[in-house]
CSV table of C-alpha atoms and ligand atoms in Angstrom, one decimal:
chain,number,residue,atom,x,y,z
A,478,MET,CA,35.2,100.4,14.7
A,479,ALA,CA,35.8,98.7,18.0
A,480,SER,CA,38.8,96.4,18.0
A,481,GLU,CA,38.0,92.7,18.0
A,482,LYS,CA,38.2,91.3,21.5
A,483,SER,CA,40.9,88.7,22.1
A,484,LYS,CA,40.0,85.1,22.7
A,485,VAL,CA,39.1,83.9,26.2
A,486,ARG,CA,42.0,81.7,27.2
A,487,VAL,CA,44.9,81.2,29.6
A,488,THR,CA,48.3,80.4,28.0
A,489,VAL,CA,51.1,79.0,30.1
A,490,SER,CA,54.4,80.7,29.2
A,491,GLU,CA,57.7,78.7,29.4
A,492,ASN,CA,59.1,79.2,32.9
A,493,GLY,CA,57.0,82.4,33.1
A,494,PRO,CA,53.5,83.7,33.9
A,495,TYR,CA,50.1,82.8,32.7
A,496,ILE,CA,48.9,85.1,29.9
A,497,VAL,CA,45.2,85.7,30.3
A,498,THR,CA,43.3,87.0,27.3
A,499,GLY,CA,39.7,87.9,26.7
A,500,ASP,CA,39.1,90.3,29.5
A,501,ILE,CA,38.4,87.5,32.0
A,502,PRO,CA,37.0,88.9,35.4
A,503,LEU,CA,39.4,88.4,38.3
A,504,ALA,CA,38.3,88.3,42.0
A,505,LYS,CA,39.3,86.9,45.4
A,506,HIS,CA,37.5,83.7,46.4
A,507,THR,CA,37.8,82.9,50.1
A,508,ILE,CA,37.1,79.6,51.8
A,509,ALA,CA,34.6,80.2,54.7
A,510,THR,CA,34.5,77.5,57.4
A,511,ASP,CA,31.9,76.0,59.8
A,512,ALA,CA,32.3,75.8,63.5
A,513,GLU,CA,34.6,72.8,63.2
A,514,GLY,CA,36.9,74.5,60.7
A,515,GLY,CA,35.4,72.5,57.8
A,516,SER,CA,35.2,74.2,54.3
A,517,GLU,CA,31.6,75.3,54.0
A,518,ALA,CA,31.1,78.0,51.4
A,519,TRP,CA,32.9,80.3,48.9
A,520,GLN,CA,33.0,84.1,49.7
A,521,LYS,CA,33.5,86.0,46.5
A,522,GLY,CA,35.1,89.4,46.1
A,523,PRO,CA,36.4,91.9,46.0
A,524,ALA,CA,37.0,92.1,42.2
A,525,VAL,CA,40.6,92.9,41.1
A,526,ALA,CA,41.1,95.5,38.4
A,527,HIS,CA,42.9,94.3,35.3
A,528,ARG,CA,43.5,95.0,31.6
A,529,GLU,CA,41.9,93.1,28.8
A,530,THR,CA,45.1,91.0,28.6
A,531,TYR,CA,47.1,90.4,31.7
A,532,ALA,CA,49.9,88.2,33.1
A,533,LEU,CA,49.4,86.4,36.3
A,534,CYS,CA,52.4,85.2,38.5
A,535,ARG,CA,53.1,81.5,38.2
A,536,CYS,CA,56.4,81.3,40.2
A,537,GLY,CA,55.1,82.7,43.5
A,538,ALA,CA,57.8,85.4,43.7
A,539,SER,CA,56.3,88.5,42.2
A,540,GLN,CA,56.1,91.6,44.4
A,541,THR,CA,53.0,92.7,42.5
A,542,LYS,CA,50.8,89.5,42.9
A,543,PRO,CA,48.6,88.4,41.5
A,544,PHE,CA,50.3,90.0,38.5
A,545,CYS,CA,53.7,89.1,37.1
A,546,ASP,CA,56.6,91.5,37.7
A,547,GLY,CA,59.3,89.5,35.9
A,548,SER,CA,60.6,87.9,39.1
A,549,HIS,CA,60.6,84.4,37.4
A,550,LEU,CA,63.6,85.6,35.5
A,551,LYS,CA,65.5,86.7,38.6
A,552,ILE,CA,64.8,83.4,40.5
A,553,GLY,CA,65.4,81.2,37.5
A,554,PHE,CA,61.9,79.7,37.9
A,555,ALA,CA,61.6,76.1,36.5
A,556,GLY,CA,58.0,75.8,35.4
A,557,ALA,CA,58.0,72.7,33.3
A,558,GLU,CA,54.5,71.3,32.8
A,559,THR,CA,54.5,67.8,34.3
A,560,ALA,CA,50.8,67.1,34.6
A,561,SER,CA,49.1,64.2,32.7
A,562,ARG,CA,47.6,65.3,29.4
A,563,ASP,CA,45.1,62.4,29.5
A,564,ALA,CA,41.4,63.3,29.7
A,565,TYR,CA,39.9,63.6,33.1
A,566,LEU,CA,37.8,60.5,32.9
A,567,ASN,CA,40.8,58.4,32.0
A,568,GLN,CA,42.5,59.5,35.2
A,569,ALA,CA,39.4,59.3,37.5
A,570,LYS,CA,38.1,56.5,39.7
A,571,VAL,CA,34.4,55.9,39.7
A,572,LEU,CA,32.5,55.4,42.9
A,573,ASP,CA,28.9,54.2,42.6
A,574,GLY,CA,25.8,55.2,44.5
A,575,PRO,CA,22.1,54.6,44.2
A,576,THR,CA,21.2,57.7,42.1
A,577,LEU,CA,24.5,59.4,41.5
A,578,GLN,CA,28.1,58.4,40.8
A,579,LEU,CA,31.3,60.2,41.9
A,580,THR,CA,34.4,60.5,39.7
A,581,ASP,CA,37.6,61.3,41.5
A,582,ALA,CA,41.0,62.2,39.9
A,583,GLU,CA,43.2,62.5,43.0
A,584,SER,CA,46.2,64.0,41.3
A,585,LEU,CA,44.2,67.2,40.7
A,586,CYS,CA,43.5,67.8,44.4
A,587,ALA,CA,43.9,71.5,45.3
A,588,PHE,CA,43.2,70.9,49.0
A,589,GLY,CA,40.0,72.9,49.2
A,590,ARG,CA,38.6,70.4,51.7
A,591,PHE,CA,34.9,70.8,50.7
A,592,CYS,CA,34.8,67.0,50.4
A,593,ASP,CA,35.2,66.4,54.1
A,594,PRO,CA,32.3,67.9,56.1
A,595,ASN,CA,28.9,66.1,56.6
A,596,GLY,CA,30.4,62.6,56.5
A,597,ASN,CA,32.5,63.2,53.3
A,598,VAL,CA,31.5,62.8,49.7
A,599,TRP,CA,32.9,59.3,49.3
A,600,SER,CA,30.4,58.1,51.9
A,601,GLN,CA,27.6,60.5,50.9
A,602,VAL,CA,27.6,59.0,47.3
A,603,THR,CA,26.4,55.7,48.7
A,604,GLN,CA,23.4,57.4,50.3
A,605,THR,CA,22.2,59.5,47.3
A,606,ASP,CA,18.7,58.0,47.5
A,607,ASP,CA,18.3,60.3,50.6
A,608,HIS,CA,17.2,63.7,49.3
A,609,GLU,CA,19.1,65.6,52.0
A,610,VAL,CA,22.4,63.7,51.6
A,611,ARG,CA,22.1,64.0,47.8
A,612,THR,CA,21.7,67.8,48.0
A,613,MET,CA,24.7,68.1,50.3
A,614,PHE,CA,26.7,65.8,48.1
A,615,ILE,CA,26.0,67.8,44.9
A,616,ARG,CA,26.9,71.1,46.6
A,617,GLN,CA,30.1,69.8,48.2
A,618,VAL,CA,31.3,68.2,44.9
A,619,ASN,CA,30.6,71.4,43.0
A,620,ASP,CA,32.5,73.5,45.5
A,621,CYS,CA,35.6,71.4,44.8
A,622,PRO,CA,37.6,74.1,43.0
A,623,SER,CA,39.9,71.8,41.0
A,624,GLY,CA,37.3,69.6,39.5
A,625,ARG,CA,39.0,66.6,41.0
A,626,LEU,CA,35.5,65.5,42.0
A,627,VAL,CA,32.5,65.4,39.6
A,628,ALA,CA,29.0,64.1,40.3
A,629,TRP,CA,27.1,62.2,37.6
A,630,ASP,CA,23.4,61.6,37.3
A,631,LYS,CA,22.9,57.8,36.7
A,632,ALA,CA,19.6,58.3,35.0
A,633,SER,CA,20.9,60.7,32.3
A,634,GLY,CA,24.6,59.8,32.4
A,635,LYS,CA,25.4,63.5,32.5
A,636,PRO,CA,27.6,65.4,35.0
A,637,VAL,CA,25.7,67.5,37.6
A,638,GLU,CA,27.7,70.6,37.2
A,639,HIS,CA,26.7,74.0,38.5
A,640,ALA,CA,26.9,76.7,35.7
A,641,LEU,CA,29.8,79.0,36.5
A,642,PRO,CA,30.4,82.3,34.8
A,643,VAL,CA,33.7,82.6,33.0
A,644,SER,CA,36.0,84.1,35.6
A,645,ILE,CA,39.3,83.6,37.6
A,646,GLY,CA,39.3,83.3,41.4
A,647,LEU,CA,42.3,84.1,43.6
A,648,ILE,CA,41.8,81.5,46.4
A,649,GLU,CA,42.4,82.5,50.0
A,650,ASP,CA,42.4,79.9,52.7
A,651,PRO,CA,42.3,81.6,56.1
A,652,GLU,CA,41.8,78.3,58.0
A,653,GLN,CA,45.2,77.1,56.6
A,654,GLN,CA,46.6,80.6,56.8
A,655,CYS,CA,47.7,80.6,53.2
A,656,SER,CA,46.7,81.7,49.7
A,657,GLY,CA,45.8,79.1,47.2
A,658,PRO,CA,45.7,78.6,43.4
A,659,LEU,CA,44.0,80.3,40.6
A,660,TRP,CA,40.5,79.0,40.2
A,661,LEU,CA,39.5,79.0,36.5
A,662,GLN,CA,35.7,78.7,36.2
A,663,GLY,CA,33.3,78.3,33.4
A,664,GLY,CA,35.4,76.3,30.8
A,665,ILE,CA,38.3,78.6,30.1
A,666,PRO,CA,40.7,77.0,27.5
A,667,ILE,CA,44.2,76.5,28.8
A,668,VAL,CA,47.1,76.3,26.3
A,669,ALA,CA,50.5,74.8,27.3
A,670,ALA,CA,53.8,76.5,26.6
A,671,ASP,CA,54.2,74.0,23.7
A,672,GLY,CA,50.8,74.8,22.2
A,673,PHE,CA,49.0,71.7,23.6
A,674,GLU,CA,45.4,72.5,24.6
A,675,TYR,CA,44.3,70.9,27.8
A,676,GLU,CA,40.9,69.4,28.1
A,677,VAL,CA,38.4,72.3,28.7
A,678,ARG,CA,36.6,71.9,32.1
A,679,ASN,CA,34.2,73.8,34.2
A,680,ARG,CA,36.4,73.9,37.3
A,681,VAL,CA,40.2,73.9,37.2
A,682,THR,CA,42.9,75.1,39.6
A,683,LEU,CA,46.3,76.4,38.3
A,684,CYS,CA,49.3,76.6,40.6
A,685,ARG,CA,50.5,80.2,41.4
A,686,CYS,CA,52.8,79.4,44.3
A,687,GLY,CA,55.4,77.8,41.9
A,688,ALA,CA,55.8,74.6,44.0
A,689,SER,CA,53.3,72.2,42.6
A,690,LYS,CA,54.7,68.8,41.4
A,691,ASN,CA,51.8,68.7,38.9
A,692,LYS,CA,52.2,71.9,36.9
A,693,PRO,CA,50.4,73.8,35.6
A,694,PHE,CA,47.8,72.4,38.0
A,695,CYS,CA,47.7,72.9,41.8
A,696,ASP,CA,48.5,69.9,43.9
A,697,GLY,CA,47.9,71.4,47.3
A,698,THR,CA,51.6,72.2,48.1
A,699,HIS,CA,50.7,75.9,48.7
A,700,ALA,CA,49.2,74.9,52.1
A,701,ALA,CA,52.4,73.0,53.1
A,702,ILE,CA,54.6,75.9,52.2
A,703,LYS,CA,52.1,78.5,53.6
A,704,PHE,CA,52.2,80.5,50.3
A,705,ARG,CA,50.9,84.1,50.7
A,706,ASP,CA,50.1,86.4,47.9
A,707,SER,CA,50.5,89.6,49.9
B,939,LIG,S1,49.0,77.1,44.3
B,939,LIG,FE1,48.5,75.1,45.0
B,939,LIG,S2,50.4,74.0,44.7
B,939,LIG,FE2,50.9,76.0,44.0
């Protein structure tokens, strides 16, 4: 009889790696830019081979990234989870537009910069009665890897979220010449080192450079320190 598959989840270990269970697919996700250097699209792949359960580096020091090699012990990594445990909507500001609303929890920003092109999403939301602007707004908000930004349909009161397969992306940011966070897609449960279960969300970014001030989530510091996973 086939062994029962382990549960899909990511568990933060105390001052150590992320333990990934449930055979979650892993692949590079690279930010492609437009002529002005603005974030335009995600390029997916190649896939990274892994076991059903695997440990991803959280301290930024492994020599076998994205996997853990025990370096967190050698460097005395301090990985305390400092992020708010409040629900996303309790942390987010609401910006109103004619057909859509935007919620924005700035502390979750992973510096993907998909919000900036085409007049920026904070301005676009006020013009969502224009079909073209509305379409761009929804695309750009859904490309925000951290889920800092969420679009809401005013008629239904529901989020306008693109369905994402359960997977983990290893973000690469050539424009900033750095590697970025882990992009958890498709509602992967995240369990803290003390057993707390964070709110399950469609898009979440976890710090893998070790330097975020909002652990376990990315706060964009990887760009300032030019983190590289190679
Ligand atoms: S990976 Fe973004 S702050 Fe560490």
